Amino acid sequence: MAGNPNTGKSTLFNALTGLRQHTGNWPGKTVLHAEGTYLHNGETYTLIDLPGTYSLYSNSADEEVARDHIVFDQPDVTVVVLDATALERNLNLALQVLEMSERVVVCVNLMDEAKRKGIQINERKLSDRLGVPVVKTSARDGVGLEELKQVISRMAGGKIATHPYRIRYEEELEAKIAELEPDIRKIFGNRLPARWVALRLLDGDTSLVEALKERIGKEGAENDGTVNRSPYPVEA
């Protein structure tokens, strides 16, 4: 689960997981890691509440944690939680996530607040524009949670085809992206979103460069058997 602060993301997380959750720190970070589970149709789903961030441009430890989890750990589904009363602000993060993954569900939360302000959301049109499922919820009232669980289940099971909206840039930048993508795929195959990595490299994201170097080193060590793979954060 990703989202801006104050979107009701943690309320949604608590509503879905109840008491079936625990907290700790992400490895090497002072950033809180919250993880929980819920049951749906006889299957257990693990839900991770990523730190609330306004972007994924690695300007803070919270942003790095959220970015690395989506890109490197590649969750089966990334749920982007939006505030229904401030879509114009929240969609910035959603568009960034859509650059990073095709397995995205957009959750428009705080629909109770939107109703009080006379705001209406057409989730079908929004879904058509973004190319991924959109579900409206009011986590405080438990509204929309079952539908959200069903959509997550179908997405995780590969039953939903998505066509995420990707921003097209000016020709010169698109040419540079196209030039970099083959080299990125040569190194990482399909394990990383090549277009997004190219964009971040062109933007001079030194934090991502260091993360990529570390990733290459870890994969090399795992391949030669010198370390054990440990994809999960340290628990408290």
mmCIF file of N, CA and C in Angstrom, residues 25-134:
data_model
loop_
_atom_site.group_PDB
_atom_site.id
_atom_site.type_symbol
_atom_site.label_atom_id
_atom_site.label_comp_id
_atom_site.label_asym_id
_atom_site.label_seq_id
_atom_site.Cartn_x
_atom_site.Cartn_y
_atom_site.Cartn_z
ATOM 1 N N ASN A 25 11.446 -2.258 11.899
ATOM 2 C CA ASN A 25 12.128 -1.290 11.056
ATOM 3 C C ASN A 25 12.602 -1.966 9.780
ATOM 4 N N TRP A 26 12.640 -1.195 8.696
ATOM 5 C CA TRP A 26 13.224 -1.711 7.469
ATOM 6 C C TRP A 26 14.731 -1.876 7.675
ATOM 7 N N PRO A 27 15.355 -2.864 7.065
ATOM 8 C CA PRO A 27 16.789 -3.110 7.259
ATOM 9 C C PRO A 27 17.628 -1.864 6.987
ATOM 10 N N GLY A 28 18.449 -1.500 7.958
ATOM 11 C CA GLY A 28 19.353 -0.370 7.788
ATOM 12 C C GLY A 28 18.683 0.982 7.818
ATOM 13 N N LYS A 29 17.399 1.015 8.200
ATOM 14 C CA LYS A 29 16.649 2.278 8.217
ATOM 15 C C LYS A 29 15.987 2.469 9.573
ATOM 16 N N THR A 30 15.688 3.719 9.885
ATOM 17 C CA THR A 30 14.890 4.012 11.081
ATOM 18 C C THR A 30 13.428 4.183 10.704
ATOM 19 N N VAL A 31 13.085 3.806 9.481
ATOM 20 C CA VAL A 31 11.722 3.934 8.970
ATOM 21 C C VAL A 31 10.875 2.757 9.445
ATOM 22 N N LEU A 32 9.677 3.069 9.948
ATOM 23 C CA LEU A 32 8.795 2.038 10.474
ATOM 24 C C LEU A 32 8.287 1.118 9.373
ATOM 25 N N HIS A 33 8.299 -0.176 9.667
ATOM 26 C CA HIS A 33 7.758 -1.186 8.749
ATOM 27 C C HIS A 33 6.528 -1.802 9.398
ATOM 28 N N ALA A 34 5.379 -1.665 8.751
ATOM 29 C CA ALA A 34 4.136 -2.246 9.255
ATOM 30 C C ALA A 34 3.651 -3.302 8.276
ATOM 31 N N GLU A 35 3.400 -4.483 8.795
ATOM 32 C CA GLU A 35 2.970 -5.608 7.956
ATOM 33 C C GLU A 35 1.828 -6.335 8.641
ATOM 34 N N GLY A 36 0.833 -6.733 7.881
ATOM 35 C CA GLY A 36 -0.294 -7.460 8.441
ATOM 36 C C GLY A 36 -0.855 -8.447 7.440
ATOM 37 N N THR A 37 -1.824 -9.223 7.857
ATOM 38 C CA THR A 37 -2.444 -10.214 6.977
ATOM 39 C C THR A 37 -3.961 -10.135 7.077
ATOM 40 N N TYR A 38 -4.625 -10.622 6.038
ATOM 41 C CA TYR A 38 -6.070 -10.790 6.095
ATOM 42 C C TYR A 38 -6.438 -12.007 5.256
ATOM 43 N N LEU A 39 -7.595 -12.571 5.544
ATOM 44 C CA LEU A 39 -8.090 -13.741 4.822
ATOM 45 C C LEU A 39 -9.153 -13.319 3.820
ATOM 46 N N HIS A 40 -9.107 -13.924 2.640
ATOM 47 C CA HIS A 40 -10.126 -13.672 1.623
ATOM 48 C C HIS A 40 -10.294 -14.926 0.781
ATOM 49 N N ASN A 41 -11.503 -15.453 0.769
ATOM 50 C CA ASN A 41 -11.808 -16.679 0.017
ATOM 51 C C ASN A 41 -10.846 -17.810 0.357
ATOM 52 N N GLY A 42 -10.536 -17.935 1.636
ATOM 53 C CA GLY A 42 -9.697 -19.038 2.104
ATOM 54 C C GLY A 42 -8.210 -18.848 1.890
ATOM 55 N N GLU A 43 -7.802 -17.698 1.359
ATOM 56 C CA GLU A 43 -6.383 -17.430 1.121
ATOM 57 C C GLU A 43 -5.896 -16.300 2.018
ATOM 58 N N THR A 44 -4.628 -16.386 2.426
ATOM 59 C CA THR A 44 -4.039 -15.356 3.281
ATOM 60 C C THR A 44 -3.250 -14.362 2.443
ATOM 61 N N TYR A 45 -3.509 -13.099 2.651
ATOM 62 C CA TYR A 45 -2.822 -12.022 1.934
ATOM 63 C C TYR A 45 -1.965 -11.233 2.915
ATOM 64 N N THR A 46 -0.720 -10.982 2.528
ATOM 65 C CA THR A 46 0.180 -10.167 3.339
ATOM 66 C C THR A 46 0.159 -8.747 2.816
ATOM 67 N N LEU A 47 -0.118 -7.824 3.712
ATOM 68 C CA LEU A 47 -0.263 -6.417 3.342
ATOM 69 C C LEU A 47 0.830 -5.598 4.022
ATOM 70 N N ILE A 48 1.548 -4.789 3.250
ATOM 71 C CA ILE A 48 2.606 -3.939 3.786
ATOM 72 C C ILE A 48 2.198 -2.480 3.611
ATOM 73 N N ASP A 49 2.187 -1.761 4.734
ATOM 74 C CA ASP A 49 1.828 -0.341 4.717
ATOM 75 C C ASP A 49 3.098 0.475 4.540
ATOM 76 N N LEU A 50 3.366 0.893 3.298
ATOM 77 C CA LEU A 50 4.571 1.685 3.025
ATOM 78 C C LEU A 50 4.454 3.069 3.659
ATOM 79 N N PRO A 51 5.589 3.714 3.952
ATOM 80 C CA PRO A 51 5.542 5.062 4.529
ATOM 81 C C PRO A 51 4.788 6.024 3.616
ATOM 82 N N GLY A 52 4.030 6.924 4.211
ATOM 83 C CA GLY A 52 3.332 7.931 3.423
ATOM 84 C C GLY A 52 4.317 8.893 2.784
ATOM 85 N N THR A 53 4.232 9.048 1.467
ATOM 86 C CA THR A 53 5.154 9.923 0.743
ATOM 87 C C THR A 53 4.397 10.712 -0.325
ATOM 88 N N TYR A 54 4.956 11.862 -0.692
ATOM 89 C CA TYR A 54 4.368 12.664 -1.760
ATOM 90 C C TYR A 54 4.965 12.315 -3.121
ATOM 91 N N SER A 55 6.123 11.633 -3.110
ATOM 92 C CA SER A 55 6.742 11.222 -4.359
ATOM 93 C C SER A 55 7.629 10.018 -4.077
ATOM 94 N N LEU A 56 8.229 9.482 -5.134
ATOM 95 C CA LEU A 56 9.157 8.351 -5.007
ATOM 96 C C LEU A 56 10.497 8.721 -5.632
ATOM 97 N N TYR A 57 10.894 9.980 -5.428
ATOM 98 C CA TYR A 57 12.113 10.484 -6.038
ATOM 99 C C TYR A 57 13.312 10.441 -5.099
ATOM 100 N N SER A 58 13.230 9.623 -4.050
ATOM 101 C CA SER A 58 14.346 9.379 -3.117
ATOM 102 C C SER A 58 14.897 10.657 -2.499
ATOM 103 N N ASN A 59 13.995 11.568 -2.105
ATOM 104 C CA ASN A 59 14.415 12.771 -1.404
ATOM 105 C C ASN A 59 14.469 12.567 0.104
ATOM 106 N N SER A 60 14.048 11.402 0.566
ATOM 107 C CA SER A 60 14.046 11.095 2.001
ATOM 108 C C SER A 60 14.140 9.587 2.181
ATOM 109 N N ALA A 61 14.415 9.164 3.417
ATOM 110 C CA ALA A 61 14.497 7.729 3.711
ATOM 111 C C ALA A 61 13.154 7.048 3.463
ATOM 112 N N ASP A 62 12.048 7.735 3.793
ATOM 113 C CA ASP A 62 10.716 7.168 3.555
ATOM 114 C C ASP A 62 10.497 6.898 2.071
ATOM 115 N N GLU A 63 10.889 7.862 1.231
ATOM 116 C CA GLU A 63 10.701 7.703 -0.208
ATOM 117 C C GLU A 63 11.573 6.579 -0.752
ATOM 118 N N GLU A 64 12.790 6.457 -0.241
ATOM 119 C CA GLU A 64 13.680 5.381 -0.699
ATOM 120 C C GLU A 64 13.104 4.020 -0.355
ATOM 121 N N VAL A 65 12.577 3.883 0.860
ATOM 122 C CA VAL A 65 11.989 2.613 1.290
ATOM 123 C C VAL A 65 10.811 2.233 0.389
ATOM 124 N N ALA A 66 9.905 3.195 0.157
ATOM 125 C CA ALA A 66 8.738 2.920 -0.679
ATOM 126 C C ALA A 66 9.163 2.590 -2.107
ATOM 127 N N ARG A 67 10.084 3.367 -2.637
ATOM 128 C CA ARG A 67 10.580 3.141 -4.007
ATOM 129 C C ARG A 67 11.215 1.766 -4.143
ATOM 130 N N ASP A 68 12.120 1.440 -3.243
ATOM 131 C CA ASP A 68 12.858 0.175 -3.346
ATOM 132 C C ASP A 68 11.934 -1.024 -3.220
ATOM 133 N N HIS A 69 10.929 -0.919 -2.341
ATOM 134 C CA HIS A 69 10.031 -2.067 -2.175
ATOM 135 C C HIS A 69 9.233 -2.317 -3.455
ATOM 136 N N ILE A 70 8.714 -1.265 -4.053
ATOM 137 C CA ILE A 70 7.908 -1.442 -5.269
ATOM 138 C C ILE A 70 8.760 -1.935 -6.431
ATOM 139 N N VAL A 71 9.960 -1.369 -6.586
ATOM 140 C CA VAL A 71 10.797 -1.704 -7.742
ATOM 141 C C VAL A 71 11.533 -3.027 -7.555
ATOM 142 N N PHE A 72 12.169 -3.209 -6.407
ATOM 143 C CA PHE A 72 13.028 -4.373 -6.217
ATOM 144 C C PHE A 72 12.292 -5.603 -5.679
ATOM 145 N N ASP A 73 11.391 -5.408 -4.714
ATOM 146 C CA ASP A 73 10.677 -6.554 -4.149
ATOM 147 C C ASP A 73 9.491 -6.969 -5.012
ATOM 148 N N GLN A 74 9.028 -6.065 -5.868
ATOM 149 C CA GLN A 74 7.971 -6.365 -6.839
ATOM 150 C C GLN A 74 6.780 -7.106 -6.223
ATOM 151 N N PRO A 75 6.021 -6.383 -5.392
ATOM 152 C CA PRO A 75 4.825 -7.003 -4.802
ATOM 153 C C PRO A 75 3.848 -7.470 -5.874
ATOM 154 N N ASP A 76 3.046 -8.456 -5.544
ATOM 155 C CA ASP A 76 2.065 -8.973 -6.496
ATOM 156 C C ASP A 76 1.062 -7.898 -6.896
ATOM 157 N N VAL A 77 0.767 -7.012 -5.969
ATOM 158 C CA VAL A 77 -0.154 -5.903 -6.238
ATOM 159 C C VAL A 77 0.341 -4.686 -5.456
ATOM 160 N N THR A 78 0.309 -3.518 -6.090
ATOM 161 C CA THR A 78 0.563 -2.271 -5.379
ATOM 162 C C THR A 78 -0.735 -1.481 -5.353
ATOM 163 N N VAL A 79 -1.254 -1.248 -4.160
ATOM 164 C CA VAL A 79 -2.473 -0.473 -3.989
ATOM 165 C C VAL A 79 -2.072 0.969 -3.686
ATOM 166 N N VAL A 80 -2.436 1.884 -4.575
ATOM 167 C CA VAL A 80 -2.147 3.301 -4.367
ATOM 168 C C VAL A 80 -3.396 3.955 -3.790
ATOM 169 N N VAL A 81 -3.279 4.467 -2.572
ATOM 170 C CA VAL A 81 -4.420 5.053 -1.878
ATOM 171 C C VAL A 81 -4.449 6.556 -2.115
ATOM 172 N N LEU A 82 -5.576 7.056 -2.625
ATOM 173 C CA LEU A 82 -5.744 8.473 -2.921
ATOM 174 C C LEU A 82 -6.814 9.080 -2.021
ATOM 175 N N ASP A 83 -6.660 10.367 -1.745
ATOM 176 C CA ASP A 83 -7.675 11.125 -1.021
ATOM 177 C C ASP A 83 -8.706 11.622 -2.042
ATOM 178 N N ALA A 84 -9.952 11.192 -1.898
ATOM 179 C CA ALA A 84 -10.993 11.555 -2.867
ATOM 180 C C ALA A 84 -11.221 13.055 -2.947
ATOM 181 N N THR A 85 -10.836 13.789 -1.897
ATOM 182 C CA THR A 85 -11.057 15.234 -1.894
ATOM 183 C C THR A 85 -9.872 16.002 -2.472
ATOM 184 N N ALA A 86 -8.796 15.296 -2.853
ATOM 185 C CA ALA A 86 -7.598 15.987 -3.360
ATOM 186 C C ALA A 86 -6.921 15.166 -4.451
ATOM 187 N N LEU A 87 -7.694 14.713 -5.427
ATOM 188 C CA LEU A 87 -7.140 13.855 -6.480
ATOM 189 C C LEU A 87 -6.030 14.556 -7.260
ATOM 190 N N GLU A 88 -6.195 15.858 -7.514
ATOM 191 C CA GLU A 88 -5.206 16.570 -8.319
ATOM 192 C C GLU A 88 -3.823 16.531 -7.671
ATOM 193 N N ARG A 89 -3.770 16.467 -6.340
ATOM 194 C CA ARG A 89 -2.492 16.390 -5.638
ATOM 195 C C ARG A 89 -2.006 14.940 -5.547
ATOM 196 N N ASN A 90 -2.919 14.037 -5.236
ATOM 197 C CA ASN A 90 -2.546 12.637 -5.001
ATOM 198 C C ASN A 90 -2.177 11.879 -6.262
ATOM 199 N N LEU A 91 -2.718 12.288 -7.410
ATOM 200 C CA LEU A 91 -2.458 11.562 -8.648
ATOM 201 C C LEU A 91 -0.995 11.635 -9.080
ATOM 202 N N ASN A 92 -0.262 12.603 -8.574
ATOM 203 C CA ASN A 92 1.161 12.699 -8.881
ATOM 204 C C ASN A 92 1.888 11.419 -8.473
ATOM 205 N N LEU A 93 1.629 10.944 -7.258
ATOM 206 C CA LEU A 93 2.247 9.706 -6.786
ATOM 207 C C LEU A 93 1.730 8.511 -7.582
ATOM 208 N N ALA A 94 0.441 8.508 -7.870
ATOM 209 C CA ALA A 94 -0.138 7.386 -8.624
ATOM 210 C C ALA A 94 0.532 7.242 -9.983
ATOM 211 N N LEU A 95 0.768 8.352 -10.669
ATOM 212 C CA LEU A 95 1.407 8.308 -11.978
ATOM 213 C C LEU A 95 2.836 7.782 -11.870
ATOM 214 N N GLN A 96 3.526 8.117 -10.776
ATOM 215 C CA GLN A 96 4.878 7.599 -10.578
ATOM 216 C C GLN A 96 4.858 6.078 -10.394
ATOM 217 N N VAL A 97 3.901 5.590 -9.615
ATOM 218 C CA VAL A 97 3.793 4.140 -9.392
ATOM 219 C C VAL A 97 3.444 3.428 -10.687
ATOM 220 N N LEU A 98 2.602 4.039 -11.512
ATOM 221 C CA LEU A 98 2.226 3.432 -12.789
ATOM 222 C C LEU A 98 3.424 3.315 -13.730
ATOM 223 N N GLU A 99 4.438 4.152 -13.540
ATOM 224 C CA GLU A 99 5.683 4.026 -14.314
ATOM 225 C C GLU A 99 6.492 2.823 -13.841
ATOM 226 N N MET A 100 6.249 2.390 -12.605
ATOM 227 C CA MET A 100 7.091 1.380 -11.971
ATOM 228 C C MET A 100 6.520 -0.027 -12.013
ATOM 229 N N SER A 101 5.215 -0.139 -12.162
ATOM 230 C CA SER A 101 4.586 -1.459 -12.094
ATOM 231 C C SER A 101 3.314 -1.491 -12.922
ATOM 232 N N GLU A 102 2.987 -2.666 -13.437
ATOM 233 C CA GLU A 102 1.734 -2.853 -14.165
ATOM 234 C C GLU A 102 0.661 -3.455 -13.264
ATOM 235 N N ARG A 103 1.071 -3.947 -12.090
ATOM 236 C CA ARG A 103 0.120 -4.600 -11.178
ATOM 237 C C ARG A 103 -0.321 -3.587 -10.112
ATOM 238 N N VAL A 104 -1.119 -2.634 -10.543
ATOM 239 C CA VAL A 104 -1.523 -1.530 -9.672
ATOM 240 C C VAL A 104 -3.038 -1.472 -9.552
ATOM 241 N N VAL A 105 -3.506 -1.224 -8.332
ATOM 242 C CA VAL A 105 -4.914 -0.937 -8.066
ATOM 243 C C VAL A 105 -4.978 0.433 -7.413
ATOM 244 N N VAL A 106 -5.800 1.310 -7.939
ATOM 245 C CA VAL A 106 -5.979 2.640 -7.344
ATOM 246 C C VAL A 106 -7.195 2.599 -6.426
ATOM 247 N N CYS A 107 -6.964 2.965 -5.174
ATOM 248 C CA CYS A 107 -8.030 2.998 -4.167
ATOM 249 C C CYS A 107 -8.327 4.457 -3.839
ATOM 250 N N VAL A 108 -9.502 4.926 -4.207
ATOM 251 C CA VAL A 108 -9.914 6.303 -3.892
ATOM 252 C C VAL A 108 -10.627 6.274 -2.548
ATOM 253 N N ASN A 109 -9.917 6.671 -1.512
ATOM 254 C CA ASN A 109 -10.424 6.588 -0.140
ATOM 255 C C ASN A 109 -11.022 7.926 0.308
ATOM 256 N N LEU A 110 -11.577 7.920 1.508
ATOM 257 C CA LEU A 110 -12.213 9.116 2.087
ATOM 258 C C LEU A 110 -13.412 9.575 1.264
ATOM 259 N N MET A 111 -14.145 8.610 0.717
ATOM 260 C CA MET A 111 -15.330 8.959 -0.059
ATOM 261 C C MET A 111 -16.407 9.585 0.820
ATOM 262 N N ASP A 112 -16.394 9.310 2.120
ATOM 263 C CA ASP A 112 -17.341 9.944 3.032
ATOM 264 C C ASP A 112 -17.089 11.448 3.111
ATOM 265 N N GLU A 113 -15.792 11.821 3.146
ATOM 266 C CA GLU A 113 -15.441 13.243 3.159
ATOM 267 C C GLU A 113 -15.821 13.898 1.828
ATOM 268 N N ALA A 114 -15.578 13.186 0.740
ATOM 269 C CA ALA A 114 -15.914 13.724 -0.585
ATOM 270 C C ALA A 114 -17.414 13.971 -0.700
ATOM 271 N N LYS A 115 -18.200 13.044 -0.184
ATOM 272 C CA LYS A 115 -19.661 13.197 -0.245
ATOM 273 C C LYS A 115 -20.110 14.425 0.518
ATOM 274 N N ARG A 116 -19.500 14.656 1.695
ATOM 275 C CA ARG A 116 -19.862 15.826 2.487
ATOM 276 C C ARG A 116 -19.525 17.132 1.768
ATOM 277 N N LYS A 117 -18.484 17.085 0.917
ATOM 278 C CA LYS A 117 -18.069 18.284 0.187
ATOM 279 C C LYS A 117 -18.716 18.378 -1.192
ATOM 280 N N GLY A 118 -19.603 17.441 -1.491
ATOM 281 C CA GLY A 118 -20.297 17.472 -2.770
ATOM 282 C C GLY A 118 -19.436 17.043 -3.944
ATOM 283 N N ILE A 119 -18.376 16.278 -3.670
ATOM 284 C CA ILE A 119 -17.464 15.819 -4.726
ATOM 285 C C ILE A 119 -17.899 14.435 -5.197
ATOM 286 N N GLN A 120 -18.004 14.269 -6.488
ATOM 287 C CA GLN A 120 -18.349 12.973 -7.072
ATOM 288 C C GLN A 120 -17.174 12.449 -7.894
ATOM 289 N N ILE A 121 -16.908 11.163 -7.767
ATOM 290 C CA ILE A 121 -15.811 10.514 -8.494
ATOM 291 C C ILE A 121 -16.398 9.465 -9.429
ATOM 292 N N ASN A 122 -16.081 9.571 -10.713
ATOM 293 C CA ASN A 122 -16.496 8.559 -11.683
ATOM 294 C C ASN A 122 -15.346 7.561 -11.813
ATOM 295 N N GLU A 123 -15.441 6.479 -11.052
ATOM 296 C CA GLU A 123 -14.334 5.521 -11.007
ATOM 297 C C GLU A 123 -14.110 4.806 -12.333
ATOM 298 N N ARG A 124 -15.167 4.646 -13.135
ATOM 299 C CA ARG A 124 -15.007 3.977 -14.427
ATOM 300 C C ARG A 124 -14.177 4.828 -15.386
ATOM 301 N N LYS A 125 -14.489 6.115 -15.454
ATOM 302 C CA LYS A 125 -13.717 7.002 -16.328
ATOM 303 C C LYS A 125 -12.276 7.120 -15.849
ATOM 304 N N LEU A 126 -12.100 7.204 -14.519
ATOM 305 C CA LEU A 126 -10.749 7.298 -13.969
ATOM 306 C C LEU A 126 -9.968 6.030 -14.285
ATOM 307 N N SER A 127 -10.623 4.884 -14.191
ATOM 308 C CA SER A 127 -9.982 3.613 -14.520
ATOM 309 C C SER A 127 -9.592 3.564 -15.991
ATOM 310 N N ASP A 128 -10.480 4.051 -16.860
ATOM 311 C CA ASP A 128 -10.182 4.072 -18.294
ATOM 312 C C ASP A 128 -8.957 4.942 -18.589
ATOM 313 N N ARG A 129 -8.864 6.084 -17.916
ATOM 314 C CA ARG A 129 -7.756 7.003 -18.154
ATOM 315 C C ARG A 129 -6.433 6.458 -17.613
ATOM 316 N N LEU A 130 -6.482 5.822 -16.447
ATOM 317 C CA LEU A 130 -5.253 5.331 -15.813
ATOM 318 C C LEU A 130 -4.848 3.948 -16.302
ATOM 319 N N GLY A 131 -5.801 3.194 -16.831
ATOM 320 C CA GLY A 131 -5.495 1.866 -17.355
ATOM 321 C C GLY A 131 -5.372 0.783 -16.305
ATOM 322 N N VAL A 132 -5.871 1.060 -15.088
ATOM 323 C CA VAL A 132 -5.833 0.079 -14.002
ATOM 324 C C VAL A 132 -7.155 0.157 -13.235
ATOM 325 N N PRO A 133 -7.479 -0.867 -12.438
ATOM 326 C CA PRO A 133 -8.734 -0.831 -11.683
ATOM 327 C C PRO A 133 -8.754 0.307 -10.664
ATOM 328 N N VAL A 134 -9.924 0.878 -10.459
ATOM 329 C CA VAL A 134 -10.130 1.920 -9.456
ATOM 330 C C VAL A 134 -11.278 1.497 -8.544
#
